[in-house]
CSV table of C-alpha atoms in Angstrom, one decimal:
chain,number,residue,atom,x,y,z
A,19,MET,CA,186.9,86.0,115.8
A,20,GLN,CA,183.4,86.0,115.5
A,21,LYS,CA,182.0,83.7,113.0
A,22,ARG,CA,177.9,83.2,111.8
A,23,VAL,CA,176.7,80.4,109.8
A,24,ASN,CA,173.2,80.3,108.4
A,25,GLU,CA,172.5,83.6,108.2
A,26,VAL,CA,173.4,84.6,104.1
A,27,THR,CA,173.7,82.3,101.2
A,28,MET,CA,175.2,82.7,98.1
A,29,GLY,CA,174.3,80.9,95.4
A,30,GLY,CA,172.0,79.2,97.6
A,31,SER,CA,174.2,77.8,99.5
A,32,ALA,CA,175.1,78.8,102.8
A,33,VAL,CA,178.4,81.0,103.5
A,34,THR,CA,180.3,82.1,106.9
A,35,LEU,CA,180.2,85.6,108.0
A,36,LEU,CA,183.4,86.7,110.2
A,37,GLY,CA,182.5,89.5,112.9
A,38,PRO,CA,179.9,90.5,115.2
A,39,LYS,CA,176.4,91.5,113.6
A,40,MET,CA,175.5,94.7,114.3
A,41,LYS,CA,171.8,96.3,116.0
A,42,VAL,CA,170.0,98.9,115.9
A,43,GLY,CA,171.1,100.8,118.9
A,44,ASP,CA,174.6,99.4,118.0
A,45,LEU,CA,177.5,102.3,118.3
A,46,ALA,CA,179.0,102.1,114.4
A,47,PRO,CA,182.1,101.3,115.1
A,48,ASP,CA,185.1,103.8,113.4
A,49,PHE,CA,186.4,102.2,109.8
A,50,VAL,CA,189.4,103.2,107.6
A,51,VAL,CA,188.8,102.3,103.6
A,52,GLN,CA,190.5,103.7,100.6
A,53,ASP,CA,189.1,105.7,97.9
A,54,VAL,CA,189.4,106.0,94.8
A,55,ALA,CA,192.8,107.9,94.7
A,56,MET,CA,194.2,105.4,97.5
A,57,ASN,CA,193.3,107.7,100.0
A,58,ALA,CA,192.1,106.9,103.8
A,59,VAL,CA,188.7,107.3,104.6
A,60,LYS,CA,187.0,107.1,107.6
A,61,LEU,CA,184.3,106.4,109.2
A,62,SER,CA,184.3,109.5,111.6
A,63,ASP,CA,185.2,112.0,109.2
A,64,PHE,CA,182.2,112.4,108.5
A,65,LYS,CA,180.2,113.4,112.4
A,66,GLY,CA,177.8,114.9,112.2
A,67,LYS,CA,176.0,113.6,108.8
A,68,VAL,CA,173.4,110.7,108.3
A,69,ARG,CA,176.2,107.9,106.5
A,70,ILE,CA,174.3,105.0,104.3
A,71,ILE,CA,176.8,101.8,104.3
A,72,ASN,CA,176.2,100.1,101.3
A,73,SER,CA,178.0,96.8,101.2
A,74,VAL,CA,178.6,94.8,98.2
A,75,PRO,CA,180.6,91.9,97.0
A,76,SER,CA,181.8,93.4,93.7
A,77,ILE,CA,181.3,96.9,92.2
A,78,ASP,CA,181.6,94.4,88.8
A,79,THR,CA,178.5,92.1,89.2
A,80,SER,CA,175.4,93.8,88.1
A,81,VAL,CA,173.2,93.4,91.0
A,82,CYS,CA,175.8,95.6,93.3
A,83,SER,CA,176.3,98.0,89.9
A,84,ALA,CA,172.6,98.5,90.0
A,85,GLN,CA,172.5,98.9,94.2
A,86,VAL,CA,175.2,101.6,93.1
A,87,HIS,CA,173.5,103.3,90.8
A,88,HIS,CA,170.4,102.8,93.1
A,89,PHE,CA,172.2,105.0,95.5
A,90,ASN,CA,173.9,107.3,93.9
A,91,VAL,CA,170.5,108.9,92.3
A,92,ALA,CA,168.4,108.7,95.6
A,93,ALA,CA,171.3,111.1,97.0
A,94,ALA,CA,169.9,113.9,95.2
A,95,ASN,CA,167.1,113.6,97.6
A,96,LEU,CA,169.4,113.8,100.8
A,97,LYS,CA,170.1,116.3,102.9
A,98,ASN,CA,173.3,115.9,105.1
A,99,THR,CA,173.4,112.4,104.2
A,100,VAL,CA,177.0,110.6,103.1
A,101,ILE,CA,176.4,107.5,101.5
A,102,PHE,CA,179.3,105.1,101.4
A,103,SER,CA,179.8,101.7,98.4
A,104,ILE,CA,182.2,99.3,99.9
A,105,SER,CA,183.9,96.7,98.5
A,106,VAL,CA,187.0,94.4,98.1
A,107,ASP,CA,187.3,95.4,94.9
A,108,LEU,CA,190.6,97.4,94.1
A,109,PRO,CA,190.5,101.5,94.2
A,110,PHE,CA,191.9,101.4,90.3
A,111,ALA,CA,188.4,99.2,89.3
A,112,LEU,CA,186.4,101.4,91.5
A,113,ARG,CA,187.9,104.5,90.0
A,114,ARG,CA,187.3,102.7,86.2
A,115,TYR,CA,183.8,101.8,87.2
A,116,CYS,CA,183.1,105.2,88.7
A,117,ALA,CA,184.4,107.0,85.7
A,118,ALA,CA,182.5,104.7,83.3
A,119,GLU,CA,179.1,104.5,84.4
A,120,GLY,CA,179.1,108.6,86.2
A,121,ILE,CA,179.0,107.3,89.5
A,122,ASP,CA,179.6,111.2,91.4
A,123,ALA,CA,176.8,111.4,94.2
A,124,VAL,CA,178.2,107.9,96.2
A,125,LYS,CA,182.1,107.2,98.1
A,126,VAL,CA,182.9,104.5,96.4
A,127,THR,CA,185.8,102.7,98.6
A,128,SER,CA,187.9,99.4,99.5
A,129,ASP,CA,188.6,97.9,102.2
A,130,HIS,CA,190.9,95.0,100.3
A,131,LYS,CA,193.7,96.1,102.4
A,132,GLU,CA,192.2,95.3,106.4
A,133,LEU,CA,189.0,94.4,106.0
A,134,ASP,CA,188.4,96.7,108.5
A,135,PHE,CA,185.2,97.8,107.9
A,136,GLY,CA,184.2,94.0,106.4
A,137,LEU,CA,185.9,92.6,110.3
A,138,LYS,CA,183.4,95.3,112.6
A,139,TYR,CA,180.5,95.2,110.9
A,140,GLY,CA,180.2,91.3,110.6
A,141,VAL,CA,180.0,91.1,106.4
A,142,VAL,CA,183.7,89.3,105.3
A,143,ILE,CA,182.4,86.0,103.4
A,144,ALA,CA,184.6,83.5,104.5
A,145,GLU,CA,185.0,81.1,102.7
A,146,LYS,CA,185.2,83.7,99.9
A,147,ARG,CA,187.1,86.6,101.4
A,148,LEU,CA,184.4,89.1,99.7
A,149,LEU,CA,182.0,91.3,101.7
A,150,THR,CA,178.0,90.7,101.6
A,151,ARG,CA,175.4,92.6,100.6
A,152,ALA,CA,174.8,94.7,103.8
A,153,VAL,CA,172.9,98.7,104.1
A,154,PHE,CA,173.6,100.4,107.3
A,155,VAL,CA,172.2,103.8,108.1
A,156,ILE,CA,174.4,105.4,110.8
A,157,ASP,CA,172.3,108.9,112.8
A,158,GLN,CA,174.3,112.3,113.4
A,159,GLN,CA,175.2,110.7,116.6
A,160,GLY,CA,176.8,107.5,115.8
A,161,LYS,CA,174.5,104.9,116.3
A,162,ILE,CA,173.0,102.2,113.6
A,163,ALA,CA,169.7,102.9,112.9
A,164,TYR,CA,169.2,100.9,110.0
A,165,VAL,CA,170.5,97.8,109.3
A,166,GLU,CA,169.6,95.1,106.9
A,167,TYR,CA,172.2,91.8,105.6
A,168,VAL,CA,170.5,90.9,102.5
A,169,LYS,CA,169.6,86.6,103.3
A,170,GLU,CA,171.0,86.0,99.2
A,171,VAL,CA,173.5,87.3,98.3
A,172,SER,CA,172.0,87.4,94.8
A,173,ASN,CA,169.0,89.8,95.8
A,174,GLU,CA,169.5,93.5,96.0
A,175,PRO,CA,168.5,95.4,99.4
A,176,ASP,CA,165.2,97.3,100.1
A,177,TYR,CA,165.9,100.6,99.1
A,178,ASP,CA,162.3,102.0,100.9
A,179,LYS,CA,163.0,100.6,104.3
A,180,VAL,CA,166.8,102.3,103.9
A,181,LEU,CA,165.3,105.6,102.1
A,182,ALA,CA,162.9,105.3,105.1
A,183,ALA,CA,165.0,105.1,107.8
A,184,VAL,CA,167.5,108.1,106.5
A,185,LYS,CA,164.4,110.7,106.1
A,186,ALA,CA,163.1,109.7,109.7
A,187,LEU,CA,167.0,111.1,110.7
A,188,VAL,CA,167.1,114.5,108.5
């Protein structure tokens, strides 16, 4: 398993990321995560659509919650686009969060079982068994069109760049 150091910090301290670093132009690896009802969801279930993958450490933190809310609002203006939010939070907690916060336009999913997404996209924080904050935009043909591994986990991604990448595809 590939280990990457000094790419991301958490609270100012460097952490180790497990898995490969994705780049623009890479074929997006398929993965399986669980939705809030514990059903399997695959990236390939949404072939032909633009897909935003929003990787967050935990839905129960203010920055992660703000990020999910931002994409939930943005979804209304995006055609032919599916937005995933992926963390290692349990599906039960994700269901409670979505109900309490009115999240209905983002597919909030869990990678807690096998870290299938996290290890394939290089976002697993080895020291914490959490996912680092990152955003990927995947085009209709399954290639990565935008990547942002947020340098400091407590910071939000560059939403303008993410949405510009999506709008260039639709």
